[in-house]
PDB file of C-alpha atoms in Angstrom:
ATOM      1  CA  MET A   1      82.774  85.442 128.215  1.00  0.00           C
ATOM      2  CA  ARG A   2      86.474  87.181 126.655  1.00  0.00           C
ATOM      3  CA  LYS A   3      84.079  89.702 125.035  1.00  0.00           C
ATOM      4  CA  TYR A   4      81.562  89.891 128.286  1.00  0.00           C
ATOM      5  CA  ILE A   5      85.044  90.494 130.254  1.00  0.00           C
ATOM      6  CA  LYS A   6      86.349  93.161 127.629  1.00  0.00           C
ATOM      7  CA  LEU A   7      82.525  95.225 128.077  1.00  0.00           C
ATOM      8  CA  LEU A   8      83.207  95.292 131.272  1.00  0.00           C
ATOM      9  CA  LYS A   9      86.731  96.506 131.685  1.00  0.00           C
ATOM     10  CA  ILE A  10      85.202  99.363 129.085  1.00  0.00           C
ATOM     11  CA  ALA A  11      82.259 100.667 131.544  1.00  0.00           C
ATOM     12  CA  ILE A  12      84.600 100.258 134.376  1.00  0.00           C
ATOM     13  CA  TYR A  13      87.465 102.656 133.109  1.00  0.00           C
ATOM     14  CA  LEU A  14      84.560 104.775 131.033  1.00  0.00           C
ATOM     15  CA  GLY A  15      82.686 105.390 134.112  1.00  0.00           C
ATOM     16  CA  VAL A  16      86.334 106.492 136.460  1.00  0.00           C
ATOM     17  CA  LEU A  17      87.786 108.859 133.786  1.00  0.00           C
ATOM     18  CA  LEU A  18      85.083 109.712 131.507  1.00  0.00           C
ATOM     19  CA  PRO A  19      83.556 112.237 134.519  1.00  0.00           C
ATOM     20  CA  PRO A  20      86.819 114.047 135.010  1.00  0.00           C
ATOM     21  CA  THR A  21      87.629 114.132 130.823  1.00  0.00           C
ATOM     22  CA  ILE A  22      83.982 116.041 130.255  1.00  0.00           C
ATOM     23  CA  LEU A  23      84.472 118.289 133.507  1.00  0.00           C
ATOM     24  CA  LEU A  24      88.206 119.143 132.941  1.00  0.00           C
ATOM     25  CA  LYS A  25      86.883 120.479 129.177  1.00  0.00           C
ATOM     26  CA  ARG A  26      84.212 122.536 130.226  1.00  0.00           C
ATOM     27  CA  LEU A  27      86.261 124.112 132.377  1.00  0.00           C
ATOM     28  CA  LYS A  28      88.858 124.162 130.173  1.00  0.00           C
ATOM     29  CA  LEU A  29      91.678 122.931 133.547  1.00  0.00           C
ATOM     30  CA  PRO A  30      95.585 123.071 133.009  1.00  0.00           C
ATOM     31  CA  GLY A  31      95.532 119.764 131.722  1.00  0.00           C
ATOM     32  CA  TYR A  32      92.157 118.742 129.895  1.00  0.00           C
ATOM     33  CA  LYS A  33      93.669 118.330 126.941  1.00  0.00           C
ATOM     34  CA  ALA A  34      96.021 115.538 128.056  1.00  0.00           C
ATOM     35  CA  TRP A  35      93.124 113.446 129.697  1.00  0.00           C
ATOM     36  CA  PRO A  36      91.476 112.070 126.672  1.00  0.00           C
ATOM     37  CA  HIS A  37      94.691 110.382 125.809  1.00  0.00           C
ATOM     38  CA  TRP A  38      94.628 108.600 128.889  1.00  0.00           C
ATOM     39  CA  VAL A  39      91.082 107.530 127.956  1.00  0.00           C
ATOM     40  CA  HIS A  40      92.666 106.108 124.594  1.00  0.00           C
ATOM     41  CA  LYS A  41      95.278 103.969 126.823  1.00  0.00           C
ATOM     42  CA  SER A  42      93.219 102.251 128.688  1.00  0.00           C
ATOM     43  CA  MET A  43      90.418 101.686 125.612  1.00  0.00           C
ATOM     44  CA  CYS A  44      93.785  99.637 124.071  1.00  0.00           C
ATOM     45  CA  ASN A  45      94.439  97.988 127.630  1.00  0.00           C
ATOM     46  CA  ALA A  46      90.724  96.845 127.891  1.00  0.00           C
ATOM     47  CA  LEU A  47      90.497  95.480 123.737  1.00  0.00           C
ATOM     48  CA  ASP A  48      93.697  93.826 124.921  1.00  0.00           C
ATOM     49  CA  ILE A  49      95.779  96.207 121.878  1.00  0.00           C
ATOM     50  CA  ASN A  50      99.204  96.157 122.354  1.00  0.00           C
ATOM     51  CA  VAL A  51     101.069  99.795 121.150  1.00  0.00           C
ATOM     52  CA  LYS A  52     105.128  99.443 120.752  1.00  0.00           C
ATOM     53  CA  THR A  53     106.087 102.689 119.149  1.00  0.00           C
ATOM     54  CA  PHE A  54     109.104 103.189 117.340  1.00  0.00           C
ATOM     55  CA  GLY A  55     110.824 106.862 117.186  1.00  0.00           C
ATOM     56  CA  HIS A  56     108.762 109.534 118.660  1.00  0.00           C
ATOM     57  CA  ALA A  57     106.413 111.697 118.429  1.00  0.00           C
ATOM     58  CA  LEU A  58     107.048 115.383 117.812  1.00  0.00           C
ATOM     59  CA  GLU A  59     106.233 117.637 120.615  1.00  0.00           C
ATOM     60  CA  GLY A  60     106.824 121.063 121.587  1.00  0.00           C
ATOM     61  CA  SER A  61     105.806 123.133 118.460  1.00  0.00           C
ATOM     62  CA  PRO A  62     102.607 122.553 116.435  1.00  0.00           C
ATOM     63  CA  THR A  63     102.692 119.610 113.795  1.00  0.00           C
ATOM     64  CA  LEU A  64     100.671 118.360 111.485  1.00  0.00           C
ATOM     65  CA  PHE A  65     100.758 113.524 112.370  1.00  0.00           C
ATOM     66  CA  ALA A  66      99.868 111.854 108.727  1.00  0.00           C
ATOM     67  CA  SER A  67      99.155 108.581 108.782  1.00  0.00           C
ATOM     68  CA  ASN A  68      98.086 105.477 106.891  1.00  0.00           C
ATOM     69  CA  HIS A  69      94.210 104.406 108.061  1.00  0.00           C
ATOM     70  CA  VAL A  70      93.413 100.768 108.720  1.00  0.00           C
ATOM     71  CA  SER A  71      90.935 100.816 111.257  1.00  0.00           C
ATOM     72  CA  TYR A  72      88.438 102.221 113.590  1.00  0.00           C
ATOM     73  CA  LEU A  73      90.614 100.934 116.403  1.00  0.00           C
ATOM     74  CA  ASP A  74      93.526 103.417 114.666  1.00  0.00           C
ATOM     75  CA  ILE A  75      91.907 106.301 116.489  1.00  0.00           C
ATOM     76  CA  ILE A  76      92.334 104.746 120.343  1.00  0.00           C
ATOM     77  CA  ILE A  77      95.823 103.509 119.117  1.00  0.00           C
ATOM     78  CA  LEU A  78      97.661 107.029 118.037  1.00  0.00           C
ATOM     79  CA  GLY A  79      95.124 108.726 119.907  1.00  0.00           C
ATOM     80  CA  HIS A  80      97.046 107.857 123.204  1.00  0.00           C
ATOM     81  CA  VAL A  81     100.769 107.669 121.398  1.00  0.00           C
ATOM     82  CA  ILE A  82     100.050 111.149 120.398  1.00  0.00           C
ATOM     83  CA  LYS A  83      99.131 114.217 121.835  1.00  0.00           C
ATOM     84  CA  GLY A  84      96.795 116.062 118.749  1.00  0.00           C
ATOM     85  CA  CYS A  85      93.655 116.635 117.512  1.00  0.00           C
ATOM     86  CA  PHE A  86      92.379 113.781 114.357  1.00  0.00           C
ATOM     87  CA  VAL A  87      90.816 115.400 111.705  1.00  0.00           C
ATOM     88  CA  ALA A  88      87.677 113.231 110.662  1.00  0.00           C
ATOM     89  CA  LYS A  89      85.099 112.725 108.052  1.00  0.00           C
ATOM     90  CA  ARG A  90      81.966 114.413 110.203  1.00  0.00           C
ATOM     91  CA  ASP A  91      80.293 110.411 110.153  1.00  0.00           C
ATOM     92  CA  MET A  92      82.476 109.487 112.408  1.00  0.00           C
ATOM     93  CA  ILE A  93      80.642 111.461 115.469  1.00  0.00           C
ATOM     94  CA  ASP A  94      78.002 108.996 115.277  1.00  0.00           C
ATOM     95  CA  TRP A  95      80.403 105.686 116.045  1.00  0.00           C
ATOM     96  CA  PRO A  96      79.477 104.019 118.931  1.00  0.00           C
ATOM     97  CA  VAL A  97      81.418 105.067 121.913  1.00  0.00           C
ATOM     98  CA  LEU A  98      84.349 105.779 119.593  1.00  0.00           C
ATOM     99  CA  GLY A  99      82.341 108.860 117.828  1.00  0.00           C
ATOM    100  CA  TYR A 100      81.994 110.341 121.764  1.00  0.00           C
ATOM    101  CA  LEU A 101      85.830 110.290 122.293  1.00  0.00           C
ATOM    102  CA  SER A 102      86.382 111.635 119.236  1.00  0.00           C
ATOM    103  CA  THR A 103      84.114 114.684 119.960  1.00  0.00           C
ATOM    104  CA  LEU A 104      86.160 115.092 123.685  1.00  0.00           C
ATOM    105  CA  GLN A 105      90.113 115.356 121.877  1.00  0.00           C
ATOM    106  CA  ARG A 106      88.477 117.618 120.187  1.00  0.00           C
ATOM    107  CA  THR A 107      87.919 116.428 116.809  1.00  0.00           C
ATOM    108  CA  ILE A 108      87.903 118.022 113.681  1.00  0.00           C
ATOM    109  CA  PHE A 109      85.097 117.344 111.684  1.00  0.00           C
ATOM    110  CA  ILE A 110      84.993 117.514 108.115  1.00  0.00           C
ATOM    111  CA  ASP A 111      82.636 117.184 105.155  1.00  0.00           C
ATOM    112  CA  ARG A 112      84.466 116.855 101.711  1.00  0.00           C
ATOM    113  CA  GLU A 113      81.074 116.655  99.591  1.00  0.00           C
ATOM    114  CA  LYS A 114      80.219 120.098 101.105  1.00  0.00           C
ATOM    115  CA  ARG A 115      82.457 122.429  99.199  1.00  0.00           C
ATOM    116  CA  SER A 116      80.991 125.317 100.230  1.00  0.00           C
ATOM    117  CA  GLU A 117      82.223 124.378 103.774  1.00  0.00           C
ATOM    118  CA  VAL A 118      85.603 123.360 102.740  1.00  0.00           C
ATOM    119  CA  HIS A 119      87.192 126.937 103.304  1.00  0.00           C
ATOM    120  CA  LEU A 120      85.590 127.146 106.602  1.00  0.00           C
ATOM    121  CA  GLN A 121      87.141 123.833 108.145  1.00  0.00           C
ATOM    122  CA  ARG A 122      90.579 124.502 106.533  1.00  0.00           C
ATOM    123  CA  GLU A 123      90.246 127.898 108.521  1.00  0.00           C
ATOM    124  CA  GLU A 124      89.185 125.606 111.936  1.00  0.00           C
ATOM    125  CA  MET A 125      92.803 123.424 111.108  1.00  0.00           C
ATOM    126  CA  GLN A 126      94.505 126.740 110.576  1.00  0.00           C
ATOM    127  CA  ASP A 127      93.360 128.254 113.741  1.00  0.00           C
ATOM    128  CA  ARG A 128      93.731 124.875 115.865  1.00  0.00           C
ATOM    129  CA  ILE A 129      97.716 125.360 114.744  1.00  0.00           C
ATOM    130  CA  LYS A 130      97.796 128.354 115.317  1.00  0.00           C
ATOM    131  CA  ASP A 131      96.585 127.996 119.152  1.00  0.00           C
ATOM    132  CA  GLY A 132      99.416 125.591 119.414  1.00  0.00           C
ATOM    133  CA  ASP A 133      97.041 122.065 118.888  1.00  0.00           C
ATOM    134  CA  SER A 134      98.608 119.478 116.636  1.00  0.00           C
ATOM    135  CA  LEU A 135      96.484 117.424 114.251  1.00  0.00           C
ATOM    136  CA  ILE A 136      96.425 113.432 113.160  1.00  0.00           C
ATOM    137  CA  LEU A 137      95.187 113.164 109.435  1.00  0.00           C
ATOM    138  CA  PHE A 138      94.126 110.211 107.628  1.00  0.00           C
ATOM    139  CA  PRO A 139      94.956 111.751 103.834  1.00  0.00           C
ATOM    140  CA  GLU A 140      93.637 108.398 102.312  1.00  0.00           C
ATOM    141  CA  GLY A 141      90.637 109.822 102.829  1.00  0.00           C
ATOM    142  CA  THR A 142      89.047 105.457 104.251  1.00  0.00           C
ATOM    143  CA  THR A 143      90.357 102.491 105.097  1.00  0.00           C
ATOM    144  CA  SER A 144      93.038  99.705 103.563  1.00  0.00           C
ATOM    145  CA  ASP A 145      92.854  96.025 104.126  1.00  0.00           C
ATOM    146  CA  GLY A 146      95.924  96.736 106.025  1.00  0.00           C
ATOM    147  CA  GLY A 147      98.928  95.334 103.947  1.00  0.00           C
ATOM    148  CA  LYS A 148      99.134  98.239 101.789  1.00  0.00           C
ATOM    149  CA  VAL A 149      98.927 102.099 101.742  1.00  0.00           C
ATOM    150  CA  LEU A 150      96.132 103.739  99.035  1.00  0.00           C
ATOM    151  CA  PRO A 151      96.847 106.446  96.972  1.00  0.00           C
ATOM    152  CA  PHE A 152      96.393 109.995  99.376  1.00  0.00           C
ATOM    153  CA  LYS A 153      94.599 112.556  98.747  1.00  0.00           C
ATOM    154  CA  SER A 154      96.559 116.333  98.580  1.00  0.00           C
ATOM    155  CA  SER A 155      93.557 118.036  99.022  1.00  0.00           C
ATOM    156  CA  LEU A 156      93.910 117.475 102.537  1.00  0.00           C
ATOM    157  CA  PHE A 157      96.986 118.837 102.966  1.00  0.00           C
ATOM    158  CA  GLY A 158      95.549 122.090 102.459  1.00  0.00           C
ATOM    159  CA  VAL A 159      95.879 122.977 105.628  1.00  0.00           C
ATOM    160  CA  THR A 160      98.620 123.254 105.034  1.00  0.00           C
ATOM    161  CA  GLU A 161      99.293 125.930 102.472  1.00  0.00           C
ATOM    162  CA  ASN A 162     100.229 129.042 104.323  1.00  0.00           C
ATOM    163  CA  TYR A 163     102.863 126.891 105.820  1.00  0.00           C
ATOM    164  CA  ILE A 164     105.255 127.459 102.147  1.00  0.00           C
ATOM    165  CA  HIS A 165     107.115 130.250 102.601  1.00  0.00           C
ATOM    166  CA  PRO A 166     108.880 130.867 106.033  1.00  0.00           C
ATOM    167  CA  GLN A 167     107.206 133.091 108.049  1.00  0.00           C
ATOM    168  CA  ALA A 168     107.402 135.138 111.410  1.00  0.00           C
ATOM    169  CA  ASP A 169     105.607 136.533 114.346  1.00  0.00           C
ATOM    170  CA  GLU A 170     104.793 139.667 115.585  1.00  0.00           C
ATOM    171  CA  GLU A 171     108.013 138.922 117.357  1.00  0.00           C
ATOM    172  CA  GLY A 172     110.005 138.045 114.635  1.00  0.00           C
ATOM    173  CA  ARG A 173     110.428 133.948 115.813  1.00  0.00           C
ATOM    174  CA  PRO A 174     110.627 132.069 112.673  1.00  0.00           C
ATOM    175  CA  LEU A 175     106.914 129.954 112.306  1.00  0.00           C
ATOM    176  CA  GLU A 176     107.005 126.638 110.794  1.00  0.00           C
ATOM    177  CA  LEU A 177     104.766 123.958 110.555  1.00  0.00           C
ATOM    178  CA  MET A 178     106.975 120.559 111.166  1.00  0.00           C
ATOM    179  CA  VAL A 179     104.805 117.117 109.292  1.00  0.00           C
ATOM    180  CA  GLN A 180     105.507 114.414 110.782  1.00  0.00           C
ATOM    181  CA  PRO A 181     104.736 110.554 108.487  1.00  0.00           C
ATOM    182  CA  VAL A 182     103.485 107.785 110.842  1.00  0.00           C
ATOM    183  CA  THR A 183     102.952 103.838 110.001  1.00  0.00           C
ATOM    184  CA  LEU A 184     100.731 101.789 111.403  1.00  0.00           C
ATOM    185  CA  ILE A 185     100.988  98.355 111.483  1.00  0.00           C
ATOM    186  CA  TYR A 186      98.844  95.679 112.858  1.00  0.00           C
ATOM    187  CA  ARG A 187     101.805  93.225 113.266  1.00  0.00           C
ATOM    188  CA  ARG A 188     100.058  89.994 115.700  1.00  0.00           C
ATOM    189  CA  ILE A 189      96.651  88.747 115.730  1.00  0.00           C
ATOM    190  CA  ASN A 190      95.914  85.795 118.438  1.00  0.00           C
ATOM    191  CA  SER A 191      99.419  85.887 118.972  1.00  0.00           C
ATOM    192  CA  MET A 192     100.163  85.120 115.475  1.00  0.00           C
ATOM    193  CA  PRO A 193     101.937  87.390 112.877  1.00  0.00           C
ATOM    194  CA  ALA A 194      99.346  89.353 110.681  1.00  0.00           C
ATOM    195  CA  ASN A 195      98.668  88.603 107.432  1.00  0.00           C
ATOM    196  CA  ARG A 196      96.656  88.258 104.266  1.00  0.00           C
ATOM    197  CA  MET A 197      94.693  85.674 105.948  1.00  0.00           C
ATOM    198  CA  ASN A 198      93.377  86.969 109.216  1.00  0.00           C
ATOM    199  CA  ARG A 199      94.169  91.003 108.465  1.00  0.00           C
ATOM    200  CA  SER A 200      90.340  91.286 108.204  1.00  0.00           C
ATOM    201  CA  ASN A 201      89.704  90.700 111.713  1.00  0.00           C
ATOM    202  CA  VAL A 202      91.354  94.211 112.906  1.00  0.00           C
ATOM    203  CA  ALA A 203      90.575  95.820 109.469  1.00  0.00           C
ATOM    204  CA  TRP A 204      87.697  97.739 109.094  1.00  0.00           C
ATOM    205  CA  TYR A 205      87.125  98.355 104.943  1.00  0.00           C
ATOM    206  CA  GLY A 206      85.193  98.360 101.860  1.00  0.00           C
ATOM    207  CA  ASP A 207      81.664  97.858 102.830  1.00  0.00           C
ATOM    208  CA  MET A 208      81.716  96.075 105.999  1.00  0.00           C
ATOM    209  CA  GLU A 209      79.241  97.191 109.009  1.00  0.00           C
ATOM    210  CA  ILE A 210      80.923  98.671 112.285  1.00  0.00           C
ATOM    211  CA  GLY A 211      78.505  96.785 114.985  1.00  0.00           C
ATOM    212  CA  PRO A 212      79.231  92.953 113.624  1.00  0.00           C
ATOM    213  CA  HIS A 213      82.872  93.824 113.306  1.00  0.00           C
ATOM    214  CA  PHE A 214      83.467  94.766 116.872  1.00  0.00           C
ATOM    215  CA  LYS A 215      81.317  92.025 117.845  1.00  0.00           C
ATOM    216  CA  ASP A 216      83.761  89.605 115.837  1.00  0.00           C
ATOM    217  CA  PHE A 217      87.168  91.810 116.911  1.00  0.00           C
ATOM    218  CA  LEU A 218      85.752  91.361 120.517  1.00  0.00           C
ATOM    219  CA  LYS A 219      86.585  87.403 120.246  1.00  0.00           C
ATOM    220  CA  ILE A 220      90.325  88.142 119.597  1.00  0.00           C
ATOM    221  CA  ASN A 221      92.356  87.272 122.375  1.00  0.00           C
ATOM    222  CA  ASN A 222      95.417  90.430 121.221  1.00  0.00           C
ATOM    223  CA  VAL A 223      96.005  92.533 118.913  1.00  0.00           C
ATOM    224  CA  ASP A 224      99.685  93.746 118.573  1.00  0.00           C
ATOM    225  CA  VAL A 225     100.084  97.001 117.106  1.00  0.00           C
ATOM    226  CA  GLU A 226     103.516  98.699 115.454  1.00  0.00           C
ATOM    227  CA  VAL A 227     103.402 102.620 115.133  1.00  0.00           C
ATOM    228  CA  HIS A 228     106.615 104.082 113.200  1.00  0.00           C
ATOM    229  CA  PHE A 229     107.580 107.653 113.873  1.00  0.00           C
ATOM    230  CA  ASN A 230     108.754 108.861 110.235  1.00  0.00           C
ATOM    231  CA  GLU A 231     111.662 111.837 110.540  1.00  0.00           C
ATOM    232  CA  PRO A 232     109.682 115.238 111.045  1.00  0.00           C
ATOM    233  CA  VAL A 233     110.030 117.489 107.993  1.00  0.00           C
ATOM    234  CA  SER A 234     109.482 121.229 107.454  1.00  0.00           C
ATOM    235  CA  ARG A 235     106.326 122.216 105.108  1.00  0.00           C
ATOM    236  CA  ASN A 236     108.219 125.057 103.467  1.00  0.00           C
ATOM    237  CA  LEU A 237     110.662 121.898 102.102  1.00  0.00           C
ATOM    238  CA  PHE A 238     107.773 121.359  99.892  1.00  0.00           C
ATOM    239  CA  LYS A 239     106.785 123.567  96.905  1.00  0.00           C
ATOM    240  CA  THR A 240     102.794 122.066  96.544  1.00  0.00           C
ATOM    241  CA  ARG A 241     100.898 120.280  99.070  1.00  0.00           C
ATOM    242  CA  LYS A 242     101.125 117.446  96.220  1.00  0.00           C
ATOM    243  CA  GLU A 243     104.581 117.137  96.859  1.00  0.00           C
ATOM    244  CA  LEU A 244     104.266 117.107 100.393  1.00  0.00           C
ATOM    245  CA  SER A 245     101.179 114.620 100.437  1.00  0.00           C
ATOM    246  CA  THR A 246     103.909 112.552  97.559  1.00  0.00           C
ATOM    247  CA  TYR A 247     106.895 111.922 100.698  1.00  0.00           C
ATOM    248  CA  CYS A 248     104.322 111.114 102.949  1.00  0.00           C
ATOM    249  CA  GLN A 249     102.816 108.617 100.688  1.00  0.00           C
ATOM    250  CA  ARG A 250     106.179 107.280 100.213  1.00  0.00           C
ATOM    251  CA  THR A 251     107.526 107.254 103.604  1.00  0.00           C
ATOM    252  CA  ILE A 252     104.542 105.436 104.812  1.00  0.00           C
ATOM    253  CA  GLU A 253     104.897 102.956 102.114  1.00  0.00           C
ATOM    254  CA  LYS A 254     108.320 102.193 102.708  1.00  0.00           C
ATOM    255  CA  HIS A 255     107.630 101.152 106.478  1.00  0.00           C
ATOM    256  CA  MET A 256     104.768  99.178 105.330  1.00  0.00           C
ATOM    257  CA  GLU A 257     106.355  97.330 102.415  1.00  0.00           C
ATOM    258  CA  ASN A 258     109.471  96.340 104.541  1.00  0.00           C
ATOM    259  CA  ARG A 259     107.126  95.172 107.689  1.00  0.00           C
ATOM    260  CA  VAL A 260     104.335  93.514 105.672  1.00  0.00           C
ATOM    261  CA  ARG A 261     106.409  91.783 103.744  1.00  0.00           C
ATOM    262  CA  ARG A 262     108.045  89.823 106.300  1.00  0.00           C
ATOM    263  CA  MET A 263     105.251  88.596 108.075  1.00  0.00           C
ATOM    264  CA  ASP A 264     103.476  87.952 104.511  1.00  0.00           C
ATOM    265  CA  ASP A 265     106.203  85.613 103.485  1.00  0.00           C
TER     266      ASP A 265
END
């Protein structure tokens, strides 16, 4: 019964919020970039996902948010607490519901296996930053079991290479890209502390199929998630994208290890 109530709530929210979101995007009316965040927030509400933030997402200037990746649920969780566009694998566009919602948030879809497109994809990301958009990146390149952070792929930070050295615009104002590591932690599941025994109820990784996993997820009463916004740093503080990637991974791991250790004890 619980899963049908959640599905009904999803249908109602989408029925109310999608039409104005689509219209505003097509006409590019003021505020069209903000509407998808309301959609993501409503999805969290429908699925009984309670999100608690620590710190604040940087606003006011283009920012690259780098987060660990646990589940397809990360999209709606981060989507409603960060004003930005996702950078995601191209196959995400085929995901039910989430794939369409991601297009409304102007997600940049990348295909790392097609080397011929890498340059064009990087240019698109750089153009978004120049236009004032923030980007949300999952540097692991895949999902984990939620109890650890997988090695970051430094190549995914290639979009930042134009900001290694301080620059200025045509009027002499400094151009600076800020990078903010984000730690995503699934804290409680069914009002019980998340641990290695129950994390698979929310974590989607390995060869798990999204359909059966989501069907089982609908049976869960509630989920508490923590989003930790770590201190933002300027891209030009790092000589290479590898240094930046290492810094972000270690920062996220530090929060993850401290919180998960207490949950597993």
